[in-house]
Amino acid sequence: MSDLLQRLRGRGWRLTSQRRVVAEVLDGDHVHLTADEVHLRAAERLPEISRATVYNTLGELVTLGEVVEVSTVGRAKRYDPNARRPHQHLVCSGCGAVRDVHPVGDALGDLPEAERFGFTVGSVEITYRGLCPACS
Amino acid sequence: MSDLLQRLRGRGWRLTSQRRVVAEVLDGDHVHLTADEVHLRAAERLPEISRATVYNTLGELVTLGEVVEVSTVGRAKRYDPNARRPHQHLVCSGCGAVRDVHPVGDALGDLPEAERFGFTVGSVEITYRGLCPACS
DNA sequence: TCTTGACTTGGACGAAGTCCATCGTAGGAT
DNA sequence: ATCCTACGATGGACTTCGTCCAAGTCAAGA
């Protein structure tokens, strides 16, 4: 993640303490925090950081393709920093916990031409749903 | 969809005019309305219907498995009445248009046991993203 | 037709997220 | 090393989406 900061700087990002802290909070595997959780953890290191800044920074990271928003049904968005390595998600219907998973197969290829309706299909997002060991 | 009302009645649903109107609004293929859109259209036929009733009814239809919530990133939930026929979605990144699609293959089976982390995996939701003919 | 409990209503409430005017500061210019 | 200034941070108001609740209404069985 530390080279993330380098990369962003190369793209003209001004490197503020707030952005550094948000990037640090997002470091690691199987990290799928909500914006509020990111704010909470960032505030442990930088107590005066505002919610708006966290939202702004997360939005910029998403635009730059460094972080992916994980779609959730009826819950707050979660942010996944592991955007460079393609993967899918397994979500607990009970508690909302998220794991990264790597299915085999070729989901993109599984969509027949006749089912594309003239769309230029670029990506596919797969969400497995179930109950985690604690919730079942 | 008209037999939907019969089925629901068989399950002990009290058949009110509000519920009838919501079910009628949801009739058809490629219907993916937000709760507010459902409310708007229902109100054209039954002006006094309340938002709370629309939310309640949609929630009940989801619980009964007659309607599926389509997860969206950052926008209001959409409700898909075509729940009996399993299908996935193709979403235009430009205008947000949604089409129902039927990929081949077995996405559930494509998730290896080692990638399930002890979860009881029950369903899989696939979203293809791309540009529709009008947007590309 | 009567009765009753399930259903509806509208407004208050809450969570998640955006907007905006103002202030602060990173980092290039001098 | 210091100055400048445009980019970024702040926090509070606001919006959107959705839930909750007490009181009133009505579908459908007796």
JSON list of N, CA, C and O in Angstrom, two decimals, chain B residues 34-53:
[
{"chain": "B", "resi": 34, "resn": "THR", "atom": "N", "xyz": [-37.38, 1.46, -8.82]},
{"chain": "B", "resi": 34, "resn": "THR", "atom": "CA", "xyz": [-37.06, 1.78, -7.43]},
{"chain": "B", "resi": 34, "resn": "THR", "atom": "C", "xyz": [-38.37, 1.86, -6.65]},
{"chain": "B", "resi": 34, "resn": "THR", "atom": "O", "xyz": [-39.45, 1.97, -7.24]},
{"chain": "B", "resi": 35, "resn": "ALA", "atom": "N", "xyz": [-38.26, 1.86, -5.32]},
{"chain": "B", "resi": 35, "resn": "ALA", "atom": "CA", "xyz": [-39.46, 1.93, -4.49]},
{"chain": "B", "resi": 35, "resn": "ALA", "atom": "C", "xyz": [-40.22, 3.22, -4.79]},
{"chain": "B", "resi": 35, "resn": "ALA", "atom": "O", "xyz": [-41.46, 3.23, -4.85]},
{"chain": "B", "resi": 36, "resn": "ASP", "atom": "N", "xyz": [-39.50, 4.29, -5.00]},
{"chain": "B", "resi": 36, "resn": "ASP", "atom": "CA", "xyz": [-40.16, 5.56, -5.28]},
{"chain": "B", "resi": 36, "resn": "ASP", "atom": "C", "xyz": [-40.89, 5.54, -6.62]},
{"chain": "B", "resi": 36, "resn": "ASP", "atom": "O", "xyz": [-41.97, 6.11, -6.75]},
{"chain": "B", "resi": 37, "resn": "GLU", "atom": "N", "xyz": [-40.29, 4.89, -7.61]},
{"chain": "B", "resi": 37, "resn": "GLU", "atom": "CA", "xyz": [-40.96, 4.77, -8.90]},
{"chain": "B", "resi": 37, "resn": "GLU", "atom": "C", "xyz": [-42.22, 3.92, -8.77]},
{"chain": "B", "resi": 37, "resn": "GLU", "atom": "O", "xyz": [-43.25, 4.22, -9.38]},
{"chain": "B", "resi": 38, "resn": "VAL", "atom": "N", "xyz": [-42.12, 2.86, -7.99]},
{"chain": "B", "resi": 38, "resn": "VAL", "atom": "CA", "xyz": [-43.31, 2.04, -7.76]},
{"chain": "B", "resi": 38, "resn": "VAL", "atom": "C", "xyz": [-44.39, 2.89, -7.10]},
{"chain": "B", "resi": 38, "resn": "VAL", "atom": "O", "xyz": [-45.56, 2.86, -7.51]},
{"chain": "B", "resi": 39, "resn": "HIS", "atom": "N", "xyz": [-43.99, 3.68, -6.12]},
{"chain": "B", "resi": 39, "resn": "HIS", "atom": "CA", "xyz": [-44.96, 4.52, -5.42]},
{"chain": "B", "resi": 39, "resn": "HIS", "atom": "C", "xyz": [-45.61, 5.51, -6.39]},
{"chain": "B", "resi": 39, "resn": "HIS", "atom": "O", "xyz": [-46.83, 5.70, -6.39]},
{"chain": "B", "resi": 40, "resn": "LEU", "atom": "N", "xyz": [-44.78, 6.11, -7.23]},
{"chain": "B", "resi": 40, "resn": "LEU", "atom": "CA", "xyz": [-45.27, 7.09, -8.20]},
{"chain": "B", "resi": 40, "resn": "LEU", "atom": "C", "xyz": [-46.32, 6.47, -9.12]},
{"chain": "B", "resi": 40, "resn": "LEU", "atom": "O", "xyz": [-47.41, 7.02, -9.32]},
{"chain": "B", "resi": 41, "resn": "ARG", "atom": "N", "xyz": [-45.99, 5.31, -9.66]},
{"chain": "B", "resi": 41, "resn": "ARG", "atom": "CA", "xyz": [-46.91, 4.67, -10.61]},
{"chain": "B", "resi": 41, "resn": "ARG", "atom": "C", "xyz": [-48.15, 4.15, -9.91]},
{"chain": "B", "resi": 41, "resn": "ARG", "atom": "O", "xyz": [-49.25, 4.18, -10.46]},
{"chain": "B", "resi": 42, "resn": "ALA", "atom": "N", "xyz": [-47.96, 3.65, -8.70]},
{"chain": "B", "resi": 42, "resn": "ALA", "atom": "CA", "xyz": [-49.13, 3.17, -7.95]},
{"chain": "B", "resi": 42, "resn": "ALA", "atom": "C", "xyz": [-50.06, 4.33, -7.65]},
{"chain": "B", "resi": 42, "resn": "ALA", "atom": "O", "xyz": [-51.29, 4.20, -7.72]},
{"chain": "B", "resi": 43, "resn": "ALA", "atom": "N", "xyz": [-49.46, 5.49, -7.36]},
{"chain": "B", "resi": 43, "resn": "ALA", "atom": "CA", "xyz": [-50.28, 6.65, -6.98]},
{"chain": "B", "resi": 43, "resn": "ALA", "atom": "C", "xyz": [-51.10, 7.18, -8.16]},
{"chain": "B", "resi": 43, "resn": "ALA", "atom": "O", "xyz": [-52.09, 7.87, -7.97]},
{"chain": "B", "resi": 44, "resn": "GLU", "atom": "N", "xyz": [-50.67, 6.85, -9.38]},
{"chain": "B", "resi": 44, "resn": "GLU", "atom": "CA", "xyz": [-51.47, 7.26, -10.53]},
{"chain": "B", "resi": 44, "resn": "GLU", "atom": "C", "xyz": [-52.83, 6.56, -10.53]},
{"chain": "B", "resi": 44, "resn": "GLU", "atom": "O", "xyz": [-53.82, 7.09, -11.01]},
{"chain": "B", "resi": 45, "resn": "ARG", "atom": "N", "xyz": [-52.84, 5.36, -9.99]},
{"chain": "B", "resi": 45, "resn": "ARG", "atom": "CA", "xyz": [-54.09, 4.60, -9.99]},
{"chain": "B", "resi": 45, "resn": "ARG", "atom": "C", "xyz": [-54.81, 4.70, -8.66]},
{"chain": "B", "resi": 45, "resn": "ARG", "atom": "O", "xyz": [-56.03, 4.47, -8.59]},
{"chain": "B", "resi": 46, "resn": "LEU", "atom": "N", "xyz": [-54.05, 4.98, -7.60]},
{"chain": "B", "resi": 46, "resn": "LEU", "atom": "CA", "xyz": [-54.63, 4.97, -6.27]},
{"chain": "B", "resi": 46, "resn": "LEU", "atom": "C", "xyz": [-53.95, 6.11, -5.51]},
{"chain": "B", "resi": 46, "resn": "LEU", "atom": "O", "xyz": [-52.99, 5.89, -4.77]},
{"chain": "B", "resi": 47, "resn": "PRO", "atom": "N", "xyz": [-54.44, 7.33, -5.71]},
{"chain": "B", "resi": 47, "resn": "PRO", "atom": "CA", "xyz": [-53.71, 8.52, -5.29]},
{"chain": "B", "resi": 47, "resn": "PRO", "atom": "C", "xyz": [-53.34, 8.56, -3.81]},
{"chain": "B", "resi": 47, "resn": "PRO", "atom": "O", "xyz": [-52.35, 9.16, -3.45]},
{"chain": "B", "resi": 48, "resn": "GLU", "atom": "N", "xyz": [-54.11, 7.90, -2.97]},
{"chain": "B", "resi": 48, "resn": "GLU", "atom": "CA", "xyz": [-53.83, 8.04, -1.54]},
{"chain": "B", "resi": 48, "resn": "GLU", "atom": "C", "xyz": [-52.86, 7.01, -0.98]},
{"chain": "B", "resi": 48, "resn": "GLU", "atom": "O", "xyz": [-52.62, 6.98, 0.22]},
{"chain": "B", "resi": 49, "resn": "ILE", "atom": "N", "xyz": [-52.31, 6.17, -1.84]},
{"chain": "B", "resi": 49, "resn": "ILE", "atom": "CA", "xyz": [-51.41, 5.14, -1.32]},
{"chain": "B", "resi": 49, "resn": "ILE", "atom": "C", "xyz": [-50.17, 5.78, -0.71]},
{"chain": "B", "resi": 49, "resn": "ILE", "atom": "O", "xyz": [-49.63, 6.75, -1.24]},
{"chain": "B", "resi": 50, "resn": "SER", "atom": "N", "xyz": [-49.76, 5.26, 0.42]},
{"chain": "B", "resi": 50, "resn": "SER", "atom": "CA", "xyz": [-48.63, 5.88, 1.13]},
{"chain": "B", "resi": 50, "resn": "SER", "atom": "C", "xyz": [-47.32, 5.17, 0.81]},
{"chain": "B", "resi": 50, "resn": "SER", "atom": "O", "xyz": [-47.30, 4.01, 0.40]},
{"chain": "B", "resi": 51, "resn": "ARG", "atom": "N", "xyz": [-46.24, 5.93, 1.00]},
{"chain": "B", "resi": 51, "resn": "ARG", "atom": "CA", "xyz": [-44.91, 5.36, 0.80]},
{"chain": "B", "resi": 51, "resn": "ARG", "atom": "C", "xyz": [-44.69, 4.15, 1.71]},
{"chain": "B", "resi": 51, "resn": "ARG", "atom": "O", "xyz": [-44.14, 3.14, 1.30]},
{"chain": "B", "resi": 52, "resn": "ALA", "atom": "N", "xyz": [-45.13, 4.27, 2.95]},
{"chain": "B", "resi": 52, "resn": "ALA", "atom": "CA", "xyz": [-44.91, 3.19, 3.91]},
{"chain": "B", "resi": 52, "resn": "ALA", "atom": "C", "xyz": [-45.53, 1.89, 3.40]},
{"chain": "B", "resi": 52, "resn": "ALA", "atom": "O", "xyz": [-44.93, 0.82, 3.52]},
{"chain": "B", "resi": 53, "resn": "THR", "atom": "N", "xyz": [-46.72, 1.98, 2.83]},
{"chain": "B", "resi": 53, "resn": "THR", "atom": "CA", "xyz": [-47.38, 0.78, 2.33]},
{"chain": "B", "resi": 53, "resn": "THR", "atom": "C", "xyz": [-46.61, 0.17, 1.17]},
{"chain": "B", "resi": 53, "resn": "THR", "atom": "O", "xyz": [-46.47, -1.05, 1.08]}
]
